[in-house]
N, CA, C and O of each residue as an XYZ file, in Angstrom:
848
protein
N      62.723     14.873     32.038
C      61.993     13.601     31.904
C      61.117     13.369     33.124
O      61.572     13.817     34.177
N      60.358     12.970     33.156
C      58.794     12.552     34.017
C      59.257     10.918     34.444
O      59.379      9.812     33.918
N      59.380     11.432     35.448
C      59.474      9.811     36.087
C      58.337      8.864     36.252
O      57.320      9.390     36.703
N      58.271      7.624     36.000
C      56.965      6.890     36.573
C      56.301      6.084     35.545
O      56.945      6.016     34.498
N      55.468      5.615     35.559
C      55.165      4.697     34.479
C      54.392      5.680     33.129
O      53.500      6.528     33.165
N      55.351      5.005     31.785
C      54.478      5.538     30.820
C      55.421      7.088     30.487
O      54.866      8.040     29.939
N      57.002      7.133     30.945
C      57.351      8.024     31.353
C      57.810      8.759     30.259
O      58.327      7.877     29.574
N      57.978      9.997     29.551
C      58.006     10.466     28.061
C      59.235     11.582     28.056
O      58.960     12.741     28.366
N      60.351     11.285     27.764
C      60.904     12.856     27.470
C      60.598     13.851     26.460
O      59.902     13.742     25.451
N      61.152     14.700     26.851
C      61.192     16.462     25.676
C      61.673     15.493     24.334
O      61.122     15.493     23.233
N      62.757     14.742     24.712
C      63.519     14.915     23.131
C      62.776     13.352     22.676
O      63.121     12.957     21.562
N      61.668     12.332     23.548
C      61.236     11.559     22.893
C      59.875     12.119     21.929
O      59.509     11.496     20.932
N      59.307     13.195     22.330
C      58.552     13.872     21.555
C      58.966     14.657     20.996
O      57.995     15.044     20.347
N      60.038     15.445     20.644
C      60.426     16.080     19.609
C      61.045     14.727     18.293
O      60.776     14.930     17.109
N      61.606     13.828     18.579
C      61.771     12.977     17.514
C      60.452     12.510     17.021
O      60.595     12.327     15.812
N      59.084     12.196     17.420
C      58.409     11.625     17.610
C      57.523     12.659     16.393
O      56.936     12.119     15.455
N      57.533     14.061     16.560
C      56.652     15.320     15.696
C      57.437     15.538     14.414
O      56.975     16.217     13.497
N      58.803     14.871     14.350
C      60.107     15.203     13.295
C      59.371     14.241     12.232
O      58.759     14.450     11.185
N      59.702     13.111     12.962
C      58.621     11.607     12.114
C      57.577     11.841     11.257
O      57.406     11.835     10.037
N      57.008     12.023     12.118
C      55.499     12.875     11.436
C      55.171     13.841     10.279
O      54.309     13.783      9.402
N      56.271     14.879     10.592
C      56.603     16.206      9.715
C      56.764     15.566      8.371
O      56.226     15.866      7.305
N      57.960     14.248      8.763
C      58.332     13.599      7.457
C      57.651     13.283      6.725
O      57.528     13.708      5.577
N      57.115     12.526      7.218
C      55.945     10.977      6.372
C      54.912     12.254      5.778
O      54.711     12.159      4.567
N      54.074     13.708      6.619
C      53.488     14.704      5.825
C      53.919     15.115      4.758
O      53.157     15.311      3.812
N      55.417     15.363      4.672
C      56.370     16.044      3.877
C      56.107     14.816      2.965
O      55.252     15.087      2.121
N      56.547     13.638      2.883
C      56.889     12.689      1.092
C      55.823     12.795      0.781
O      55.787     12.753     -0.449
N      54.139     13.010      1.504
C      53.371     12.698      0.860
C      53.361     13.538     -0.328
O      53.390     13.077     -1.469
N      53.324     14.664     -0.072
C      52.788     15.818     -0.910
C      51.586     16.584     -0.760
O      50.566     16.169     -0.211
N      51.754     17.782     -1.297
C      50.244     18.157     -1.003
C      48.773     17.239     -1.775
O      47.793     16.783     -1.187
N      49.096     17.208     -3.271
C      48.406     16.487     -3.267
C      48.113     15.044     -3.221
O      46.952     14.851     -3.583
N      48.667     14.072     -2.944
C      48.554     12.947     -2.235
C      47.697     13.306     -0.526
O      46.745     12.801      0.069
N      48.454     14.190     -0.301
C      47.573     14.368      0.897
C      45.950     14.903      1.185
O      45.224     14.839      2.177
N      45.753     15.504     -0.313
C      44.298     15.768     -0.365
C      43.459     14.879     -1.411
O      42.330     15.158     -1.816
N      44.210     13.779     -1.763
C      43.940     12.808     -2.304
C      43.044     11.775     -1.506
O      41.921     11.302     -1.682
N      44.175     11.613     -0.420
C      43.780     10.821      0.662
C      43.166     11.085      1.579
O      42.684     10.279      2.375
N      43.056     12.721      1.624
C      41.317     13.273      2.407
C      40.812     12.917      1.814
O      40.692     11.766      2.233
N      40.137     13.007      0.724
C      38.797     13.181     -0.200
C      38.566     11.560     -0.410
O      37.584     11.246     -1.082
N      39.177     10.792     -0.025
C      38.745      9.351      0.009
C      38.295      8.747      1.232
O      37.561      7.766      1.352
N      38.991      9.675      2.407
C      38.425      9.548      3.226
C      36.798      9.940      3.679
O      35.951      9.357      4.355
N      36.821     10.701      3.244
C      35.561     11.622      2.906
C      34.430     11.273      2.345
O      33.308     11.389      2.838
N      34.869     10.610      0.753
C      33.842     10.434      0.233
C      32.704      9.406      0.701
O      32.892      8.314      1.236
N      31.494     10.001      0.379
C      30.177      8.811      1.029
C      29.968      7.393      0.462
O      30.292      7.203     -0.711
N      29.611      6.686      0.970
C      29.148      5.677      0.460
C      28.001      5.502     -0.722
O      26.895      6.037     -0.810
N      28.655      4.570     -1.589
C      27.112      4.325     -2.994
C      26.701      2.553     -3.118
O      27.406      1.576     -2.865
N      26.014      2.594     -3.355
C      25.183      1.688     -3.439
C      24.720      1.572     -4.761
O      24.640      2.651     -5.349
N      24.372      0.511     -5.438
C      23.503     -0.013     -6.349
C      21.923     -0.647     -6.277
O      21.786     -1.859     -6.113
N      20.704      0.274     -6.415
C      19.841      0.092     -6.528
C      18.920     -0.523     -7.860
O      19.064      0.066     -8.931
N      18.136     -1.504     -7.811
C      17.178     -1.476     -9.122
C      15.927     -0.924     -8.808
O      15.343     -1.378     -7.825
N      15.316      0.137     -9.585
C      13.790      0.213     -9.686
C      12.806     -0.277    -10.502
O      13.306     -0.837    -11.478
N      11.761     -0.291    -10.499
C      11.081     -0.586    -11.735
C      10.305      0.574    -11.712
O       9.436      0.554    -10.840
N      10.359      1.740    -12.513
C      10.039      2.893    -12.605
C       9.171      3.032    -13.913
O       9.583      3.327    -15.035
N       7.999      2.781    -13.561
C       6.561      2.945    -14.643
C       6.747      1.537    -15.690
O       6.356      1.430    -16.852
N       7.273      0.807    -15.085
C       6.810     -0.739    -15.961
C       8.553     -1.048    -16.139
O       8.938     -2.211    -16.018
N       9.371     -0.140    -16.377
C      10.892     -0.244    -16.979
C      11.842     -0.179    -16.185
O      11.929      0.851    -15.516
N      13.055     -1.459    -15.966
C      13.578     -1.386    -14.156
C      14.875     -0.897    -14.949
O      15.469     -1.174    -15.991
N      14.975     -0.055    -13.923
C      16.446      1.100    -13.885
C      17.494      0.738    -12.811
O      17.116      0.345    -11.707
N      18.442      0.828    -13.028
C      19.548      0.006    -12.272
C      20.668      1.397    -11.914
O      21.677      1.578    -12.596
N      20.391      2.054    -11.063
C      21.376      3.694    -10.504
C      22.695      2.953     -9.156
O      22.711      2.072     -8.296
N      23.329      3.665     -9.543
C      24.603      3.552     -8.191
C      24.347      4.946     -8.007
O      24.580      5.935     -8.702
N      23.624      4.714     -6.514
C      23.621      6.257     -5.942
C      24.331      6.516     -4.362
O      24.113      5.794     -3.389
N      25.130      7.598     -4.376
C      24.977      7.906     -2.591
C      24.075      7.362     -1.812
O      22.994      7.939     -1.936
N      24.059      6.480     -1.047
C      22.967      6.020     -0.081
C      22.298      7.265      0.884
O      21.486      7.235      1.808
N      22.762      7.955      0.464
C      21.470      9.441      1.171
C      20.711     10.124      0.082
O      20.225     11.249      0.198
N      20.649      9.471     -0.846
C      20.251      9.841     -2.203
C      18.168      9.587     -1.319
O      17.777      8.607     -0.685
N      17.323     10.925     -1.684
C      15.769     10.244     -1.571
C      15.600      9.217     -2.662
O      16.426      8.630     -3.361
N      14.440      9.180     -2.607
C      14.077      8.337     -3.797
C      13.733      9.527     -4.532
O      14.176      9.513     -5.681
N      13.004     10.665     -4.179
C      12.431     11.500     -4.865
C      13.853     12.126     -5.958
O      13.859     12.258     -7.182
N      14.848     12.385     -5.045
C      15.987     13.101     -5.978
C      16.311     12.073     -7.083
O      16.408     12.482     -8.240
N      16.558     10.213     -6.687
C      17.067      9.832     -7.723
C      16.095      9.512     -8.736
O      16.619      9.137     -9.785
N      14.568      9.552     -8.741
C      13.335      9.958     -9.733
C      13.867     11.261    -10.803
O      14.026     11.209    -12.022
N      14.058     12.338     -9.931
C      14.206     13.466    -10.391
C      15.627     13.749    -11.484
O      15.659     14.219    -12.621
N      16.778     13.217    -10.544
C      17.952     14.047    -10.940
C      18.895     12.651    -11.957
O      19.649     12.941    -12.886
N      18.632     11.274    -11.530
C      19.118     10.428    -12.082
C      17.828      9.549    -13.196
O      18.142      9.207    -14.336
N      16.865      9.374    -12.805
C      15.877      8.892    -13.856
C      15.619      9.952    -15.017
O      15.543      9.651    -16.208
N      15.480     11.388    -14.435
C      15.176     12.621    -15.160
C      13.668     12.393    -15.523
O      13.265     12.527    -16.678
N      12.731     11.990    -14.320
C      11.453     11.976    -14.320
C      10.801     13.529    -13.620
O      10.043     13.556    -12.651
N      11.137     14.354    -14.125
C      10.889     16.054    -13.757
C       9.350     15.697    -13.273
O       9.172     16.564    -12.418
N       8.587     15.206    -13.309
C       6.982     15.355    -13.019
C       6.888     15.396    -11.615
O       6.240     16.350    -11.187
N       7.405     14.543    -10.698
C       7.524     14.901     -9.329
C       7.905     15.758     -9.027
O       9.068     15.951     -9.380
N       7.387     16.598     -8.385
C       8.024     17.724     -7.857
C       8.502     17.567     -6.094
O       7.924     16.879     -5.251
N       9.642     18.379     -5.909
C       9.977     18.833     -4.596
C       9.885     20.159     -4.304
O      10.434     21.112     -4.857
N       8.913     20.116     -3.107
C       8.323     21.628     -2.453
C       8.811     21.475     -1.546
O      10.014     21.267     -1.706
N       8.326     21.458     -0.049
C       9.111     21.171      1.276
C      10.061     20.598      1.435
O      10.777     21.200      2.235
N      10.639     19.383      0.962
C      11.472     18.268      1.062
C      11.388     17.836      2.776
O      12.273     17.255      3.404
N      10.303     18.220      3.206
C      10.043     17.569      4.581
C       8.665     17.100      4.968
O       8.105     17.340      6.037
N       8.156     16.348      3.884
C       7.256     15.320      3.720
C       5.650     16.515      4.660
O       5.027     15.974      5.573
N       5.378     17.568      4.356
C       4.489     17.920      4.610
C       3.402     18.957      3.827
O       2.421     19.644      4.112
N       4.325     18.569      2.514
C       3.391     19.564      1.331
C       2.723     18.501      0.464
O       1.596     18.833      0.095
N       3.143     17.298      0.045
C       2.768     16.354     -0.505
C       2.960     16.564     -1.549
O       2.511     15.563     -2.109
N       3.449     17.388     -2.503
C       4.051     17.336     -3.834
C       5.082     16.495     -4.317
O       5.539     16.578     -5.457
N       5.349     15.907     -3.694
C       6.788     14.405     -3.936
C       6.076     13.239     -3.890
O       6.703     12.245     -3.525
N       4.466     13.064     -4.280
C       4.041     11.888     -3.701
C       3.854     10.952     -5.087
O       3.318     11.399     -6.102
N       4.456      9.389     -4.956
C       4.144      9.143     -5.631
C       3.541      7.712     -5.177
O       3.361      7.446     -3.989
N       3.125      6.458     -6.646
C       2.994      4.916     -5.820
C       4.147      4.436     -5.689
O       5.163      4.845     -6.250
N       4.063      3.610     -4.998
C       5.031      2.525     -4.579
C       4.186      1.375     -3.999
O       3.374      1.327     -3.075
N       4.773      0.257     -5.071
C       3.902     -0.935     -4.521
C       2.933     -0.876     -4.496
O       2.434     -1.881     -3.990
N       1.784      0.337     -5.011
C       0.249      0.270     -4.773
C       0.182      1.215     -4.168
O      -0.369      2.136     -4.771
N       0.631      1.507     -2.827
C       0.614      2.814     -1.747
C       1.461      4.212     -2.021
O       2.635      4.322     -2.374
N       0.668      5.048     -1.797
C       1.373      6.499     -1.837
C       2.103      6.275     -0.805
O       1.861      5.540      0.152
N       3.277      7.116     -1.075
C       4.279      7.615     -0.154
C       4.881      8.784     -0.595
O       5.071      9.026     -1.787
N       5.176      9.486      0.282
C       6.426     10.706      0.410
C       7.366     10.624     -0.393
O       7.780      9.470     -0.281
N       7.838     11.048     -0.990
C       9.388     10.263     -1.935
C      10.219     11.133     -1.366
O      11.380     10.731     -1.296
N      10.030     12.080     -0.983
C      11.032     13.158     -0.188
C      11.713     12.630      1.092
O      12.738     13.118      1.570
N      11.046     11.603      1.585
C      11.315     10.857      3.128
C      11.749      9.749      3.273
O      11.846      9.250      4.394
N      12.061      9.202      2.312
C      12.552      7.491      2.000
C      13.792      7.815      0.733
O      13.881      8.443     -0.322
N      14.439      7.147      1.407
C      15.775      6.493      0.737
C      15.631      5.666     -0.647
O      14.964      4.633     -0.707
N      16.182      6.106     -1.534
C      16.546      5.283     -2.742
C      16.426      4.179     -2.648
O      15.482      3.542     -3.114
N      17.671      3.574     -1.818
C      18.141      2.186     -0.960
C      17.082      1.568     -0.712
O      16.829      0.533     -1.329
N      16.340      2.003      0.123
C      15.142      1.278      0.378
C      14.575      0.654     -0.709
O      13.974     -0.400     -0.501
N      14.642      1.078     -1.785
C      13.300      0.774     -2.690
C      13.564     -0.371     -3.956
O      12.859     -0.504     -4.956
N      15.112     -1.351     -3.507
C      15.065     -2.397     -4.440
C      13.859     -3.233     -4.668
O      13.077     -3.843     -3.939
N      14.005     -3.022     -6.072
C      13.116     -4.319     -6.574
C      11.157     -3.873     -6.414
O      10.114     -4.418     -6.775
N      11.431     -2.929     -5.865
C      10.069     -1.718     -5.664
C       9.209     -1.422     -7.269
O       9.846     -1.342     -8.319
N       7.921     -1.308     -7.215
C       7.618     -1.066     -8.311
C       7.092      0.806     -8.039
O       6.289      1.204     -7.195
N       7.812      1.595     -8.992
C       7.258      2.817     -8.877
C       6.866      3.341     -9.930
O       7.197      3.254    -11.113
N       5.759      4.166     -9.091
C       4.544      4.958    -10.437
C       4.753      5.941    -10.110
O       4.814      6.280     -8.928
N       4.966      6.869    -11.356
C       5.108      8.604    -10.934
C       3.632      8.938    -11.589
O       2.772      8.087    -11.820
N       3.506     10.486    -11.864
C       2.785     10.555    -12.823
C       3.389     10.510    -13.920
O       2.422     10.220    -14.624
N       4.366     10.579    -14.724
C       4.062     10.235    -15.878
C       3.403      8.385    -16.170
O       2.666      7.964    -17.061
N       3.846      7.891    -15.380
C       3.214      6.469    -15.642
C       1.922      6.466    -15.636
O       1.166      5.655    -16.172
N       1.692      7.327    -15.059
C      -0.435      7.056    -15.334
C      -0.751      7.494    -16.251
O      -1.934      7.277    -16.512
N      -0.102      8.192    -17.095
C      -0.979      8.585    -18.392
C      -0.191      9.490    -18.654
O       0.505     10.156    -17.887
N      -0.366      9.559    -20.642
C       0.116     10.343    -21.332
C      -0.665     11.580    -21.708
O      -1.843     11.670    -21.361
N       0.056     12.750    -22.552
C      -1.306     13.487    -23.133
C      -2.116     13.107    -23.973
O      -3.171     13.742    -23.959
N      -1.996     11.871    -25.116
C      -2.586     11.484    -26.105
C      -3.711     10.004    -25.278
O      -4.697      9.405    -25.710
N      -2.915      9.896    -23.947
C      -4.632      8.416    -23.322
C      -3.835      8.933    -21.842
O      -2.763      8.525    -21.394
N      -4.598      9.785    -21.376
C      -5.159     10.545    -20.142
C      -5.305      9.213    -18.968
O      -5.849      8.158    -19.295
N      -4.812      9.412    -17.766
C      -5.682      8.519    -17.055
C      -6.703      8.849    -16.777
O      -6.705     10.079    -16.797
N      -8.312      8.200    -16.319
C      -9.321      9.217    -15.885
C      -9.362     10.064    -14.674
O     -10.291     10.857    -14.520
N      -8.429      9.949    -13.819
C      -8.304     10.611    -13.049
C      -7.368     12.050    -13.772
O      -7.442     13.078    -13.098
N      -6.852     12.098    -14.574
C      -5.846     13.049    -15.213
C      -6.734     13.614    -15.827
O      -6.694     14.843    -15.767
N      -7.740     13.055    -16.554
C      -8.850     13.681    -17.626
C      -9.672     14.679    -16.375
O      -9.844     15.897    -16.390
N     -10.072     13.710    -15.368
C     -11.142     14.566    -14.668
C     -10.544     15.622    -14.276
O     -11.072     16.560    -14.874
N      -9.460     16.115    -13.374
C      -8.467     16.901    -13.003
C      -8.957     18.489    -13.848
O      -9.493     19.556    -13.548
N      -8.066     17.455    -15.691
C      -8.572     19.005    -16.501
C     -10.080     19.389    -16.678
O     -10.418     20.543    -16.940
N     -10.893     18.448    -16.533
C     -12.277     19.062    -16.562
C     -12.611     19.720    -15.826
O     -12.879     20.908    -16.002
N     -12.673     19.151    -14.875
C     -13.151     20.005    -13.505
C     -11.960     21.193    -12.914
O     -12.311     21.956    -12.014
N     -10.831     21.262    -13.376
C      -9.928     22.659    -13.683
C      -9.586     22.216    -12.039
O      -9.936     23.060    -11.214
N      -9.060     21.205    -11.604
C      -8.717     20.709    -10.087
C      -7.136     21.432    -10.274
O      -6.411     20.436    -10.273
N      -6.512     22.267    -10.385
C      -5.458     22.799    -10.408
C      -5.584     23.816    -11.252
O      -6.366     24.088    -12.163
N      -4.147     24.605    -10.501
C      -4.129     26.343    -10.956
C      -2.637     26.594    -11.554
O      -2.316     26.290    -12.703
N      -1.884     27.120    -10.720
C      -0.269     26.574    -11.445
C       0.278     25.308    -11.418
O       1.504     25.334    -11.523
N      -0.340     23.905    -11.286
C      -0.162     23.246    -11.736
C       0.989     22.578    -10.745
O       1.237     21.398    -10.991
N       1.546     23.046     -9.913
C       3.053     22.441     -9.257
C       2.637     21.221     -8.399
O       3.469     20.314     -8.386
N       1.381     21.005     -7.599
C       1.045     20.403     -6.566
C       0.795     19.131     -7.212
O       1.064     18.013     -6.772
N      -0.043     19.603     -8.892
C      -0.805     18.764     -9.324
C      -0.343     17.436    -10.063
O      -1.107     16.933    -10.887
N       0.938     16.832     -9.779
C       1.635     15.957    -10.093
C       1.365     14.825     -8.995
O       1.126     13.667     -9.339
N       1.419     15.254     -7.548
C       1.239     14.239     -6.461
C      -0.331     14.464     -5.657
O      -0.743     13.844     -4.676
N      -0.979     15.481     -6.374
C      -2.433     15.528     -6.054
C      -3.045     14.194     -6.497
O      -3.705     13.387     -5.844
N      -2.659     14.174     -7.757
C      -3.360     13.289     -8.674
C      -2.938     11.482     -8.279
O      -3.729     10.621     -7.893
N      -1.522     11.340     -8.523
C      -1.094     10.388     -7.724
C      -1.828      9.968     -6.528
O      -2.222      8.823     -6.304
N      -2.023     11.318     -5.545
C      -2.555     10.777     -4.049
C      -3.883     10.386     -4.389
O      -4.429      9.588     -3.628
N      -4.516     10.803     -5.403
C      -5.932     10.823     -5.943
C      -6.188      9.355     -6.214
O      -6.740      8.520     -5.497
N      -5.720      9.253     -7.270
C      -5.309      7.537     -6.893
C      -5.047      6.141     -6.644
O      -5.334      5.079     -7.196
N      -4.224      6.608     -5.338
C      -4.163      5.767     -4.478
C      -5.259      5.690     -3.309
O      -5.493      4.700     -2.616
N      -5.685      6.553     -3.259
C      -6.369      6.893     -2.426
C      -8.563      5.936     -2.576
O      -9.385      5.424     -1.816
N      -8.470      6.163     -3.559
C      -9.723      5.564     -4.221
C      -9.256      4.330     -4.218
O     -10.248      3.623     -4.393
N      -8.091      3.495     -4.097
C      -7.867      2.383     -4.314
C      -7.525      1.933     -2.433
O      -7.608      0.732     -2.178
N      -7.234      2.720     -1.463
C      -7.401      2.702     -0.500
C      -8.951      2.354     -0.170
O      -9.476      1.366      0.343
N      -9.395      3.405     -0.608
C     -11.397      3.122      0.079
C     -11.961      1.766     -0.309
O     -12.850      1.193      0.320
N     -11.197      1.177     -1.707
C     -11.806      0.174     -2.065
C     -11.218     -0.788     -1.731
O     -11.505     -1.753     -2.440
N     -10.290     -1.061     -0.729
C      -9.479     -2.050     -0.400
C      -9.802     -2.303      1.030
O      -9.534     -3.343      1.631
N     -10.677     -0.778      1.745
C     -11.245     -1.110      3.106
C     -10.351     -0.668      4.165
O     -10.405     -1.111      5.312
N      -9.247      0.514      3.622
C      -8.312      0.413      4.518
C      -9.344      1.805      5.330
O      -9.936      2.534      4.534
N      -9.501      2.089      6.736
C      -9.712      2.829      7.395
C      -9.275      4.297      7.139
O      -8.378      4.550      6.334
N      -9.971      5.325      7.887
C      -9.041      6.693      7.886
C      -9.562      7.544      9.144
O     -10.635      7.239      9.666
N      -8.992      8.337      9.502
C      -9.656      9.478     10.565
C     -11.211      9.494     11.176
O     -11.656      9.426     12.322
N     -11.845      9.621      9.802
C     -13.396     10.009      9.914
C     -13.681      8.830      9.502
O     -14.891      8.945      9.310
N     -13.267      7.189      9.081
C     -14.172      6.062      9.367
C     -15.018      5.927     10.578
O     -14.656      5.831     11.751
N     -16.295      5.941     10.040
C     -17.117      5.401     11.372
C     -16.860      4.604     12.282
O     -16.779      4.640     13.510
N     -16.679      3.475     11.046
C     -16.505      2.381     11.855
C     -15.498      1.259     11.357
O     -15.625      0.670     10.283
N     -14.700      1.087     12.076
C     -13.529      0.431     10.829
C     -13.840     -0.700     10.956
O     -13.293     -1.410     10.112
N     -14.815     -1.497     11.985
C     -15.101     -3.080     11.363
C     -16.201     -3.507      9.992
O     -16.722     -4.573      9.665
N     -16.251     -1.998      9.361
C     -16.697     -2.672      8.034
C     -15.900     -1.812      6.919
O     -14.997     -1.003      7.132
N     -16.553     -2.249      5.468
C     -15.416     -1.651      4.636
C     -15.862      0.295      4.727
O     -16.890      0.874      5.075
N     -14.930      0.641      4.381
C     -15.081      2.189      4.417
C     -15.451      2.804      3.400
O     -14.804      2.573      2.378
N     -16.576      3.767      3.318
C     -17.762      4.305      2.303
C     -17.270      5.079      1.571
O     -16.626      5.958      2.144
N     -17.310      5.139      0.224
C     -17.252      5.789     -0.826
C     -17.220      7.318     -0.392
O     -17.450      7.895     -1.455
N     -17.107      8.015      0.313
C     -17.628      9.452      0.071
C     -16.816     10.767     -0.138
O     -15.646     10.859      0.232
N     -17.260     11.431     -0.538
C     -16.009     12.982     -0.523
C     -15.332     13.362      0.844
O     -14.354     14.092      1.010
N     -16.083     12.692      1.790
C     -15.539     13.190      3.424
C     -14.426     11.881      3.754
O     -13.716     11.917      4.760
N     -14.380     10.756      2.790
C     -13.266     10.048      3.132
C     -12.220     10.909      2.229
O     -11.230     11.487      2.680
N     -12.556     10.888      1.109
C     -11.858     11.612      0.141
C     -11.260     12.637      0.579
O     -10.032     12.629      0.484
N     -11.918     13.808      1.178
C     -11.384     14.870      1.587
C      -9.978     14.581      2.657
O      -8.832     15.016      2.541
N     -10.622     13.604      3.801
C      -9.565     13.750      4.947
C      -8.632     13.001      4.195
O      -7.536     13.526      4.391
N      -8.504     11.902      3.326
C      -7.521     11.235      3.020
C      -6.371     12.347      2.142
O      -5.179     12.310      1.836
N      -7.070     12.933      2.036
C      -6.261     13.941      0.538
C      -5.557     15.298      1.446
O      -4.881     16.201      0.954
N      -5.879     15.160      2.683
C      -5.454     16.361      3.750
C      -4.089     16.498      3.804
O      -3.599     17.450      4.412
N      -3.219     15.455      3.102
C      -2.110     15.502      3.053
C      -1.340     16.173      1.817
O      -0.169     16.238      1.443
N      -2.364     16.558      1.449
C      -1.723     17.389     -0.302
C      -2.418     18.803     -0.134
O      -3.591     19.163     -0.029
N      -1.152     19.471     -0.155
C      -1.426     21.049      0.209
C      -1.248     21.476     -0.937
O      -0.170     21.297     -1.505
N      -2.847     22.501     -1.840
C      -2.355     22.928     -2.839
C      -2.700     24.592     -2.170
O      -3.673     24.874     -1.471
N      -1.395     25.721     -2.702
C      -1.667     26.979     -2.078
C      -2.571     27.717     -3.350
O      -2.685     28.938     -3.247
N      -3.067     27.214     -4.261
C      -3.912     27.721     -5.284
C      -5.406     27.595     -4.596
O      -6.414     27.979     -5.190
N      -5.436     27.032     -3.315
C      -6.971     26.749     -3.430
C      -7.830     25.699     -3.775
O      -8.784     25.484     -3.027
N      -7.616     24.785     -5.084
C      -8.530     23.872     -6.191
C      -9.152     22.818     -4.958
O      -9.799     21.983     -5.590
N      -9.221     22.568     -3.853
C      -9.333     21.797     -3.044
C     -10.964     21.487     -3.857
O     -11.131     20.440     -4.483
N     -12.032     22.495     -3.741
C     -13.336     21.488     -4.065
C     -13.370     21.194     -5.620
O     -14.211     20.422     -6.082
N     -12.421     21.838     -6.424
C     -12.185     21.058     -7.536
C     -11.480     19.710     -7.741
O     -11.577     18.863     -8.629
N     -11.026     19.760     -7.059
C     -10.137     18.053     -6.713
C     -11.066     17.196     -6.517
O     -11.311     16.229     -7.239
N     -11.887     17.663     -5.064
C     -12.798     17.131     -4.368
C     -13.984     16.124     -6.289
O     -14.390     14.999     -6.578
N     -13.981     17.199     -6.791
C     -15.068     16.827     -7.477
C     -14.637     16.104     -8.429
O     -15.547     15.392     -8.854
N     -13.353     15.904     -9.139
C     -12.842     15.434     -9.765
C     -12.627     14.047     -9.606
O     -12.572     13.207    -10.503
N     -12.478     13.831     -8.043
C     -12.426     12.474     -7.655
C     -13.600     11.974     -7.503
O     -13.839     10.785     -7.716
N     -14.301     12.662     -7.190
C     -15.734     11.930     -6.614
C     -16.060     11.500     -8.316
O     -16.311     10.318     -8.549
N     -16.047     12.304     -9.236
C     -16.491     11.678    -10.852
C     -15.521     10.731    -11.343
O     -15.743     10.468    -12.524
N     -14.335     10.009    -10.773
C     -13.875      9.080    -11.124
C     -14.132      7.552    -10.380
O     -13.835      6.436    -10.807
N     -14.785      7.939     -9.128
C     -14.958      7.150     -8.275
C     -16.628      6.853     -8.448
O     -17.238      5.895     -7.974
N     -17.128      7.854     -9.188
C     -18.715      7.281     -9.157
C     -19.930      7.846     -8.587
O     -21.128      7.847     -8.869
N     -18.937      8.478     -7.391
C     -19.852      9.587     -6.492
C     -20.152     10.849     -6.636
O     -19.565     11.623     -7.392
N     -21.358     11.198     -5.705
C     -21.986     12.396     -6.185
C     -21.248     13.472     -5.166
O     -21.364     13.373     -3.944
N     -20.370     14.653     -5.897
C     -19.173     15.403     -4.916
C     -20.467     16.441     -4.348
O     -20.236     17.317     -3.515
């Protein structure tokens, strides 16, 4: 025995590991991996969306993206996930009016959120015109990018017309000009590896009015 404060014998810790052994022992094995796996399990949450006009009500893992619970719990396949680190832009959809990443934001976040994928912009039988121009002007090749191209497409025209600034604004104390060079830098965020970039380019400029 250890003299001094706090002082512990051999045989107060051998009764002490016997205890223990026990209370392991009634549990059982499985009670005891019962009571891991509860320990364990993550937290869920209850979210509402309003996902293309129709609000959806998911209990998801709160590490759930938004993009996965689009994908894997709405079963809105049109978004796609490429990077899942918000730098290919294929996860992009609206929210509230504004593009965003869906790969980079939380489910959680997005109560009471209004979200547009592409399928909400248009069907195959009434096209949005941005969807129509796309196939005219052949603005995509395999097609994977071209879910959040179009999306960013847009939002993006609805950006210029709202005056919000970008990179190559001249001058941001007035509204910002119609042109393919806003267009272009704004759209710098959607990587398609097919190339279609001046088909995009032109696709937008004929929905927007301008000469690409």
């Amino acid at each position: 025995m250890t003299e001094g404060y706090g002082a512990i014998s051999r045989r107060d810790v051998l009764k002490t590991s016997a205890a223990g052994a026990a209370i392991a022992g009634s549990l059982g094995p499985g009670n005891v991996a019962m009571a891991q796996g509860q320990a364990d399990a993550p937290p869920h949450a209850a979210v509402t969306l309003k996902v293309n006009g129709e609000s959806t009500r998911l209990e998801l893992d709160t590490r759930t993206t938004l993009l996965d619970a689009l994908r894997e719990h709405v079963k809105l396949t049109g978004t796609k996930k490429g990077c899942d680190h918000g730098q290919c832009g294929a996860c992009t959809v609206i929210v509230n009016g504004r593009r965003i990443n869906s790969c980079l934001t939380l489910a959680v976040m997005h109560e009471g959120d209004e979200v547009t994928t592409i399928e909400g912009l248009g069907s195959p039988d009434n096209l949005h015109p941005m969807q129509a121009a796309f196939v005219e002007h052949d603005g995509y090749q395999c097609g994977y990018c071209t879910p959040g191209q179009i999306c960013s497409a847009v939002a993006v025209l609805e950006e210029i017309r709202a005056g919000v600034p970008s990179h190559v604004t001249a001058d941001v104390s007035k509204p910002s000009p119609m042109t393919t060079t806003e267009m272009r830098e704004r759209m710098s965020g959607n990587i398609c590896r097919c190339g279609a970039y001046s088909n995009i380019a032109e696709a937008m400029a004929q929905v927007a009015g301008v000469k690409a």
